[in-house]
XYZ file of C-alpha atoms in Angstrom:
585
model
C 15.317 -14.920 -13.627
C 16.948 -18.225 -14.591
C 18.719 -20.143 -17.345
C 16.593 -22.509 -19.369
C 17.675 -25.327 -21.663
C 15.561 -26.079 -24.752
C 15.975 -28.621 -27.493
C 15.737 -27.774 -31.172
C 16.905 -29.201 -34.476
C 19.678 -27.479 -36.391
C 20.236 -27.066 -40.133
C 21.230 -30.772 -40.541
C 18.114 -31.908 -38.659
C 20.328 -32.805 -35.680
C 18.866 -31.969 -32.294
C 20.901 -29.661 -29.998
C 20.387 -28.113 -26.590
C 20.258 -24.310 -26.443
C 20.601 -22.073 -23.390
C 18.263 -19.117 -22.885
C 18.183 -16.398 -20.213
C 14.521 -16.240 -19.190
C 12.446 -14.234 -16.714
C 8.909 -14.749 -15.429
C 6.438 -11.926 -16.032
C 2.723 -11.154 -15.885
C 0.913 -10.304 -19.088
C -2.859 -9.661 -19.155
C -3.250 -11.399 -15.801
C -1.367 -14.540 -16.810
C 2.119 -15.743 -15.920
C 4.401 -15.995 -18.922
C 8.068 -16.483 -19.631
C 9.946 -13.717 -21.435
C 13.248 -14.486 -23.186
C 15.904 -11.958 -22.230
C 18.653 -13.445 -24.363
C 19.453 -16.542 -26.425
C 22.943 -17.553 -25.276
C 23.511 -20.299 -27.862
C 24.171 -24.019 -28.059
C 25.019 -25.641 -24.762
C 27.812 -27.832 -26.182
C 29.480 -24.874 -27.859
C 29.185 -22.593 -24.838
C 30.762 -25.027 -22.381
C 34.433 -24.504 -23.506
C 33.944 -20.726 -23.518
C 32.219 -20.272 -20.215
C 35.002 -18.108 -18.791
C 34.847 -15.759 -21.779
C 31.083 -15.559 -21.461
C 31.344 -14.620 -17.784
C 33.996 -12.035 -18.643
C 31.660 -10.534 -21.239
C 28.732 -10.407 -18.815
C 30.943 -8.722 -16.221
C 31.740 -5.879 -18.610
C 35.065 -7.139 -19.924
C 36.669 -7.599 -16.505
C 39.142 -10.455 -16.160
C 38.048 -13.295 -13.933
C 40.120 -13.932 -10.829
C 40.760 -17.525 -11.598
C 40.437 -19.937 -14.486
C 38.899 -22.412 -12.081
C 35.693 -20.395 -12.138
C 34.437 -22.669 -14.880
C 33.832 -25.276 -12.274
C 31.722 -22.944 -10.101
C 27.890 -23.080 -10.261
C 26.348 -20.305 -12.338
C 22.922 -18.736 -11.753
C 21.211 -15.691 -13.193
C 19.922 -14.001 -10.018
C 18.228 -10.889 -11.366
C 17.499 -8.864 -14.504
C 15.980 -5.377 -14.767
C 14.957 -3.297 -17.742
C 17.679 -0.756 -18.497
C 17.393 0.714 -22.033
C 14.855 3.541 -21.406
C 16.701 4.812 -18.322
C 20.040 4.684 -20.178
C 18.666 6.870 -22.962
C 16.802 9.195 -20.587
C 19.992 9.917 -18.646
C 21.977 10.504 -21.854
C 19.424 13.043 -23.145
C 19.109 14.588 -19.683
C 22.818 15.341 -19.694
C 22.987 16.447 -23.312
C 20.182 18.981 -22.820
C 22.086 20.384 -19.848
C 19.401 19.569 -17.292
C 21.812 17.778 -14.989
C 24.170 20.773 -14.796
C 21.277 23.240 -14.477
C 19.744 21.360 -11.550
C 23.113 20.771 -9.915
C 23.510 24.541 -9.808
C 20.101 24.888 -8.172
C 20.438 22.055 -5.657
C 18.996 22.857 -2.227
C 21.637 23.331 0.457
C 22.108 20.313 2.709
C 24.491 19.527 5.531
C 27.262 16.973 5.054
C 25.309 14.142 6.751
C 22.225 14.719 4.590
C 24.349 14.914 1.448
C 25.950 11.574 2.198
C 22.605 9.835 2.684
C 20.565 11.401 -0.136
C 20.620 11.337 -3.906
C 21.732 14.549 -5.577
C 18.882 16.866 -6.513
C 19.437 16.399 -10.276
C 19.300 12.606 -9.902
C 16.097 12.747 -7.858
C 14.377 14.895 -10.456
C 15.619 12.592 -13.241
C 14.062 9.613 -11.466
C 10.656 11.356 -11.410
C 10.941 12.494 -15.015
C 12.148 9.114 -16.309
C 9.296 7.390 -14.435
C 6.818 9.755 -16.064
C 8.388 9.057 -19.461
C 8.785 5.256 -19.162
C 5.895 4.117 -16.966
C 3.641 6.983 -15.891
C 1.971 6.571 -12.528
C 1.575 8.166 -9.126
C 4.416 8.665 -6.683
C 3.074 5.510 -4.963
C 3.584 3.540 -8.229
C 7.172 4.788 -8.418
C 8.244 2.036 -6.042
C 6.878 -0.689 -8.346
C 8.693 0.809 -11.343
C 11.952 0.761 -9.408
C 11.495 -2.996 -8.932
C 11.130 -3.746 -12.661
C 13.572 -1.192 -14.112
C 17.204 -0.617 -13.255
C 17.193 3.000 -12.026
C 20.361 4.460 -10.619
C 22.059 7.701 -9.738
C 25.177 9.072 -11.364
C 27.231 6.685 -9.233
C 25.644 3.637 -10.901
C 24.071 2.403 -7.619
C 20.562 1.064 -8.005
C 17.689 2.937 -6.361
C 15.052 0.776 -4.642
C 12.120 1.579 -2.402
C 11.968 0.457 1.246
C 8.776 -1.572 1.405
C 6.748 -1.035 4.581
C 2.960 -1.470 4.774
C 1.375 1.567 6.441
C -2.387 1.589 5.826
C -3.016 1.911 2.087
C 0.609 2.833 1.419
C 3.009 -0.043 0.956
C 6.296 1.880 1.088
C 8.025 3.769 3.830
C 6.291 7.141 4.292
C 9.560 8.974 4.898
C 10.888 7.663 1.571
C 7.677 8.795 -0.143
C 7.865 12.241 1.442
C 11.359 12.654 -0.008
C 9.894 12.516 -3.524
C 7.136 14.985 -2.604
C 9.818 17.364 -1.295
C 11.645 16.951 -4.585
C 8.495 18.074 -6.425
C 8.248 21.166 -4.203
C 11.913 22.005 -4.696
C 11.663 21.557 -8.446
C 8.640 23.841 -8.757
C 10.406 26.541 -6.755
C 12.972 26.809 -9.569
C 10.627 26.418 -12.559
C 11.048 29.893 -14.018
C 14.827 29.794 -13.824
C 15.066 26.232 -15.170
C 12.977 27.135 -18.239
C 15.071 30.213 -18.959
C 18.395 28.364 -18.613
C 17.038 25.456 -20.628
C 15.949 27.831 -23.419
C 19.427 29.325 -23.547
C 20.924 25.867 -23.728
C 18.554 24.771 -26.549
C 19.186 27.993 -28.474
C 22.948 27.417 -28.374
C 22.815 23.680 -29.057
C 20.272 23.724 -31.896
C 20.513 27.317 -33.202
C 16.836 28.041 -32.574
C 15.246 30.676 -34.799
C 13.062 32.553 -32.336
C 11.092 34.563 -34.860
C 8.201 32.076 -34.916
C 6.605 31.280 -31.557
C 3.907 28.553 -31.519
C 1.336 28.517 -28.773
C -1.577 26.239 -27.983
C -3.721 25.351 -25.022
C -5.088 22.113 -23.636
C -6.881 20.941 -20.512
C -6.339 18.122 -18.065
C -8.891 17.010 -15.529
C -9.057 16.015 -11.847
C -10.600 13.052 -10.093
C -12.530 14.682 -7.283
C -12.768 18.378 -6.495
C -9.132 19.340 -7.181
C -7.375 22.279 -5.490
C -9.460 25.358 -4.807
C -8.462 28.387 -6.843
C -7.027 26.333 -9.685
C -9.429 23.503 -10.516
C -12.633 24.703 -12.167
C -15.240 23.747 -14.736
C -14.644 24.830 -18.309
C -14.429 23.671 -21.905
C -12.986 20.142 -21.643
C -10.897 18.809 -24.502
C -10.931 15.418 -22.794
C -14.693 15.008 -22.998
C -14.929 15.250 -19.193
C -17.270 18.198 -18.816
C -18.357 17.001 -15.354
C -14.771 17.006 -14.049
C -12.986 20.080 -12.778
C -9.866 20.870 -14.774
C -6.832 23.080 -15.237
C -5.578 24.426 -18.549
C -2.025 24.079 -19.758
C -0.533 26.434 -22.344
C 2.546 25.187 -24.181
C 5.046 27.441 -25.979
C 7.258 25.885 -28.648
C 10.005 27.195 -30.900
C 11.277 25.084 -33.819
C 9.451 22.068 -32.377
C 11.096 22.441 -28.933
C 8.914 23.090 -25.866
C 10.512 26.031 -24.050
C 7.829 26.965 -21.507
C 4.428 26.006 -20.194
C 1.779 27.821 -18.166
C -0.927 26.445 -15.875
C -4.190 28.404 -15.867
C -7.524 28.245 -14.075
C -9.760 25.639 -15.691
C -12.495 28.149 -16.556
C -10.245 30.682 -18.307
C -11.040 31.309 -21.969
C -8.349 30.399 -24.516
C -8.040 33.925 -25.802
C -7.593 35.363 -22.261
C -4.232 33.563 -21.899
C -2.527 35.222 -24.866
C -1.558 38.488 -23.164
C -0.033 36.654 -20.193
C 2.035 34.393 -22.432
C 3.177 37.269 -24.618
C 4.271 39.268 -21.559
C 6.204 36.290 -20.220
C 8.061 35.820 -23.521
C 9.197 39.412 -23.439
C 10.037 39.795 -19.756
C 11.419 36.365 -18.822
C 12.961 35.216 -22.112
C 13.894 38.622 -23.454
C 12.322 37.995 -26.857
C 11.739 41.109 -28.945
C 9.495 40.986 -31.962
C 8.053 37.547 -32.672
C 5.415 36.136 -35.006
C 2.778 34.602 -32.765
C 1.314 31.464 -34.326
C -1.907 30.197 -32.779
C -5.067 28.294 -33.577
C -8.638 29.520 -33.992
C -9.338 29.617 -30.267
C -6.800 32.430 -29.804
C -8.359 34.751 -32.391
C -10.256 37.698 -30.979
C -10.323 41.315 -32.070
C -8.769 42.249 -28.741
C -5.868 39.783 -29.089
C -5.026 40.872 -32.622
C -5.175 44.523 -31.535
C -2.907 43.674 -28.574
C -0.332 42.024 -30.839
C -0.322 45.024 -33.209
C -0.068 47.430 -30.280
C 2.960 45.562 -28.912
C 4.596 45.568 -32.333
C 4.310 41.786 -32.627
C 3.460 39.754 -35.710
C 0.871 37.039 -35.906
C -0.301 34.207 -38.094
C -3.603 32.646 -37.045
C -6.292 30.391 -38.402
C -9.802 31.785 -38.577
C -12.869 30.029 -37.224
C -14.709 28.425 -40.119
C -18.211 27.786 -38.878
C -20.805 30.503 -38.302
C -18.367 32.998 -39.815
C -19.736 34.946 -42.789
C -16.367 36.578 -43.373
C -14.726 33.179 -43.900
C -17.529 32.166 -46.237
C -16.862 35.280 -48.318
C -13.111 34.524 -48.416
C -13.776 30.935 -49.567
C -16.141 32.147 -52.274
C -13.551 34.708 -53.458
C -10.891 31.961 -53.575
C -12.872 30.080 -56.218
C -11.486 32.560 -58.782
C -7.868 31.556 -57.948
C -5.072 31.599 -59.013
C -3.997 28.571 -56.945
C -0.421 27.601 -56.083
C 0.602 24.059 -55.233
C 2.401 23.689 -51.889
C 5.485 21.470 -51.518
C 4.651 17.905 -50.494
C 5.694 16.921 -46.971
C 7.968 13.953 -46.194
C 5.195 11.677 -44.962
C 3.000 12.561 -47.931
C 5.787 11.787 -50.394
C 6.068 8.266 -48.996
C 2.483 7.420 -50.017
C 1.600 5.707 -53.264
C -0.405 8.763 -54.313
C 0.767 11.942 -52.593
C -2.128 14.286 -51.599
C -1.948 17.866 -52.920
C -2.324 21.115 -51.010
C -3.207 24.328 -52.859
C -3.211 27.931 -51.624
C -4.398 31.251 -52.970
C -4.299 34.748 -51.489
C -7.516 36.805 -51.398
C -8.047 40.426 -50.483
C -8.467 40.995 -46.753
C -11.378 43.084 -45.513
C -9.191 45.129 -43.121
C -6.253 47.420 -43.982
C -2.895 45.652 -43.773
C -4.434 42.212 -43.320
C -3.537 39.376 -45.702
C -5.711 36.282 -46.104
C -4.767 32.882 -47.520
C -7.305 30.207 -48.362
C -5.849 26.695 -48.316
C -7.349 23.570 -49.853
C -5.942 20.188 -48.780
C -6.813 16.869 -50.414
C -5.738 15.020 -47.285
C -7.892 17.199 -45.064
C -10.786 16.937 -47.509
C -10.706 13.134 -47.443
C -10.539 13.106 -43.621
C -13.355 15.639 -43.046
C -15.600 14.063 -45.697
C -15.159 10.612 -44.142
C -15.901 12.025 -40.692
C -19.046 13.776 -41.959
C -20.320 10.724 -43.783
C -19.779 8.551 -40.725
C -21.573 11.091 -38.504
C -24.441 11.393 -40.998
C -24.869 7.646 -41.111
C -25.010 7.354 -37.315
C -27.530 10.187 -37.135
C -29.620 8.757 -40.000
C -29.861 5.366 -38.297
C -30.956 6.977 -35.054
C -33.577 9.108 -36.801
C -34.841 6.066 -38.700
C -35.319 4.177 -35.412
C -37.216 7.150 -34.036
C -39.387 7.180 -37.172
C -40.201 3.489 -36.660
C -41.133 4.078 -33.009
C -43.506 6.913 -33.973
C -45.079 4.907 -36.820
C -45.615 1.959 -34.500
C -47.379 4.212 -31.987
C -44.795 3.637 -29.226
C -44.144 7.386 -29.092
C -47.160 9.675 -29.642
C -46.791 13.009 -27.859
C -45.318 15.773 -30.012
C -43.236 17.112 -27.111
C -41.625 13.710 -26.434
C -40.942 13.199 -30.156
C -39.337 16.643 -30.370
C -37.161 15.956 -27.334
C -36.020 12.605 -28.790
C -35.194 14.239 -32.153
C -33.238 17.010 -30.396
C -31.205 14.476 -28.455
C -30.310 12.637 -31.665
C -29.326 15.814 -33.517
C -27.269 16.911 -30.526
C -25.005 13.901 -30.955
C -22.472 13.462 -33.785
C -23.094 17.072 -34.903
C -26.369 15.815 -36.369
C -27.945 19.301 -36.496
C -25.328 20.258 -39.109
C -26.729 17.711 -41.535
C -30.392 16.904 -40.819
C -33.689 18.519 -40.045
C -36.988 16.909 -39.001
C -40.749 17.446 -39.091
C -43.835 16.090 -37.358
C -47.060 16.720 -39.184
C -50.416 14.930 -38.931
C -48.883 12.267 -36.701
C -46.070 11.443 -39.185
C -42.411 11.915 -38.232
C -40.021 12.698 -41.065
C -36.356 13.639 -41.391
C -34.371 15.111 -44.279
C -30.986 16.540 -45.226
C -30.986 20.127 -44.016
C -31.230 22.485 -46.997
C -29.534 25.378 -45.267
C -26.839 23.633 -43.188
C -25.471 20.714 -45.207
C -24.315 22.629 -48.294
C -22.138 25.112 -46.286
C -20.645 22.163 -44.360
C -19.594 20.481 -47.608
C -18.180 23.763 -48.911
C -15.906 24.035 -45.852
C -14.479 20.524 -46.095
C -10.779 20.419 -46.866
C -10.399 24.186 -46.578
C -9.005 26.513 -43.951
C -8.270 30.216 -43.843
C -5.073 31.849 -42.500
C -4.759 35.509 -41.574
C -1.541 37.510 -41.041
C -0.203 41.066 -41.255
C 3.332 39.969 -42.277
C 4.139 41.660 -45.598
C 7.250 39.554 -46.281
C 5.579 36.200 -45.830
C 4.698 34.386 -49.045
C 1.599 32.228 -49.441
C 3.691 29.036 -49.447
C 5.604 30.126 -46.323
C 2.354 30.936 -44.524
C 1.013 27.442 -45.199
C 4.272 25.812 -44.084
C 4.292 27.764 -40.839
C 0.627 27.047 -40.075
C 1.137 23.354 -40.801
C 3.795 23.387 -38.101
C 1.025 24.228 -35.663
C -0.257 20.695 -36.114
C 3.033 19.657 -34.470
C 1.802 21.492 -31.374
C -1.490 19.594 -31.454
C 0.337 16.285 -31.816
C 2.639 17.384 -29.021
C -0.288 17.904 -26.713
C -1.594 14.432 -27.435
C 1.809 13.057 -26.534
C 2.046 15.252 -23.444
C -1.252 13.833 -22.168
C -1.094 10.305 -23.568
C 2.593 9.397 -23.601
C 3.395 10.777 -20.169
C -0.215 10.442 -18.905
C -0.578 13.907 -17.457
C -4.258 13.111 -16.898
C -6.084 12.621 -14.642
C -4.495 14.509 -11.727
C -4.985 13.301 -8.165
C -2.992 15.946 -6.263
C -4.936 18.257 -3.993
C -2.510 21.148 -3.504
C -2.070 23.816 -6.224
C 1.726 23.675 -5.964
C 1.785 19.856 -6.293
C -0.468 20.082 -9.355
C 1.899 22.587 -10.969
C 4.905 20.426 -10.056
C 3.184 17.326 -11.493
C 2.625 19.164 -14.788
C 6.226 20.434 -14.775
C 7.572 16.881 -14.435
C 5.295 15.829 -17.336
C 6.603 18.759 -19.407
C 10.233 17.728 -18.765
C 9.411 14.139 -19.705
C 7.838 15.450 -22.901
C 11.011 17.431 -23.610
C 13.056 14.236 -23.421
C 10.560 12.498 -25.721
C 10.862 15.328 -28.240
C 14.667 15.230 -28.051
C 14.628 11.472 -28.659
C 12.258 11.792 -31.618
C 14.264 14.608 -33.191
C 17.519 12.655 -32.924
C 15.943 9.565 -34.457
C 14.522 11.617 -37.310
C 17.936 13.258 -37.954
C 19.529 9.815 -38.089
C 16.871 8.496 -40.499
C 15.384 6.066 -37.963
C 11.612 5.913 -38.606
C 10.347 5.556 -35.012
C 8.254 7.639 -32.681
C 9.501 8.186 -29.166
C 6.903 5.711 -27.844
C 8.063 3.008 -30.272
C 11.699 3.672 -29.367
C 11.056 3.411 -25.644
C 9.276 0.100 -26.160
C 12.209 -1.255 -28.217
C 14.674 -0.088 -25.553
C 12.931 -2.283 -22.988
C 14.695 -5.288 -24.545
C 17.931 -4.066 -22.921
C 18.498 -5.457 -19.406
C 21.011 -5.266 -16.631
C 21.653 -8.914 -15.639
C 23.283 -10.151 -12.446
C 24.989 -13.540 -12.725
C 26.100 -15.430 -9.635
C 29.349 -17.355 -10.250
C 30.080 -19.299 -7.078
C 30.097 -16.696 -4.303
C 30.665 -13.775 -6.676
C 28.071 -11.614 -8.451
C 28.945 -10.460 -11.981
C 26.936 -7.768 -13.776
C 26.406 -7.440 -17.501
C 24.161 -5.497 -19.907
C 22.333 -7.202 -22.739
C 22.521 -5.496 -26.123
C 18.775 -5.544 -26.788
C 17.130 -6.214 -30.121
C 18.279 -4.717 -33.398
C 15.969 -1.715 -32.961
C 17.464 -0.936 -29.550
C 20.968 -1.112 -31.012
C 19.867 1.145 -33.876
C 18.543 3.698 -31.360
C 21.767 3.743 -29.362
C 23.762 4.257 -32.545
C 21.506 7.165 -33.588
C 22.033 8.795 -30.173
C 25.768 8.140 -30.186
C 25.596 6.067 -26.962
C 28.555 3.667 -26.857
C 28.797 2.975 -23.122
C 25.873 0.852 -21.965
C 27.044 0.424 -18.367
C 25.061 1.936 -15.457
C 28.158 3.744 -14.216
C 28.959 6.084 -17.087
C 32.503 7.221 -17.775
C 31.516 10.872 -17.574
C 29.808 10.402 -14.197
C 30.657 12.992 -11.580
C 30.337 10.406 -8.834
């Protein structure tokens, strides 16, 4: 970190010297210089050096006016914006007070030498949110970002090479103990957090959204938890665990970790029981995707007096085909256009009609979406083109005599149709030594008929067709949430080998995701069009900067770019200093 002088011409084509605060960084394997702040023209700054130093030191008066004569050097700068926002949201959601009440008992000597429990958990969660990595990588993040406890004192790792590990093992074990302590209180933390969210944001707990995802291991994973199953990551050869996420009004309130081989539908009863026993929820409307729908689950929900709203599986489902055919008669209702759709030049339309259910008390809605139709048609056409090209190459090989045996030709055709869902669209033949392929007469037409349509089933008598569509569309928020949970906080892959550590790792990821959701919701309420990932990137332009003035070190915080300032305003953060005024330190 250093000050750099550059020359540039002003408005009157006169050349001036400008002062910049610059730091060296690595980008794509190359050393580059990153501008932290443009301080202004050198000749104009000189008479105001004392005021500049006062500003960088947080408004504190300098001890002597003679400081202008002292040498000035920027000694260090660390990224601060993401941690500042993470701590603000952490406190607002009540996590600091919840964890303070659950802090493990320590003697006076240990308490004086260790960070408070809530601060230690925040460090792990903020690391997962800002720069996901292993506990080993935590030390590197602490070097680049300004991470502190409630007392404003910076946290740094003690570097000590010990085999593959480059930090002190005792320091590393402290973070592993924090994971163990956090997991021990998971159930209570989630319950207290739900109560806090319900009071803060007036959650309507009638609708409970549930979905399931998987995350994989490198290696064998812990016995009894890691197993082979349906992989949503495309890692069928990796053992996995499954993670069920429960959300209310877009807020994640609980998560469950299941054996990797467990079927989606088998998790529903456990989640429903937990909602009733741990959270004290009475009757809810359980909203889930097609993987949750079984006769047993629907019977269970009815038996427990619970409501449900679920999507039905479309393919290989004659009942759904009959519903779609019945819907052709209408009448259709147009659904309200969503915010993102309204912003487009031509807003896509969504239509819904109710058809008679085939079971007593069951209502069925068939939905047709122009947006979904365009997406699914484009996906089909792309898949068909890939399959067609592969089949054409196979046809050329057979015609040229490079592939002659019928068995080998059949195996090659099967491999091609097994990719890109090719069997949905094409068939093939091999007669009298000639290989041919064609659009499948029995499969392609039903595929086209399904495009842009989905079917919703419920037993709620007071739910209108438009309300049913709105509620089911909210389930897409769950799917997006899972992508964020795995991509934004990089829950995958998992390297831990103990079941408890795996569960703790996922709990930290879930808490980081909660902060990301809180950030996104606040930005949306303030009319700031940014995702949480975009906001965190913009916040990295805020730095804590140490300036050496003679023998004294002054500390200041840069304001960041205009987006960072916009984010702080949306969150109501006025104090940018590491030591916050409401700190309990």
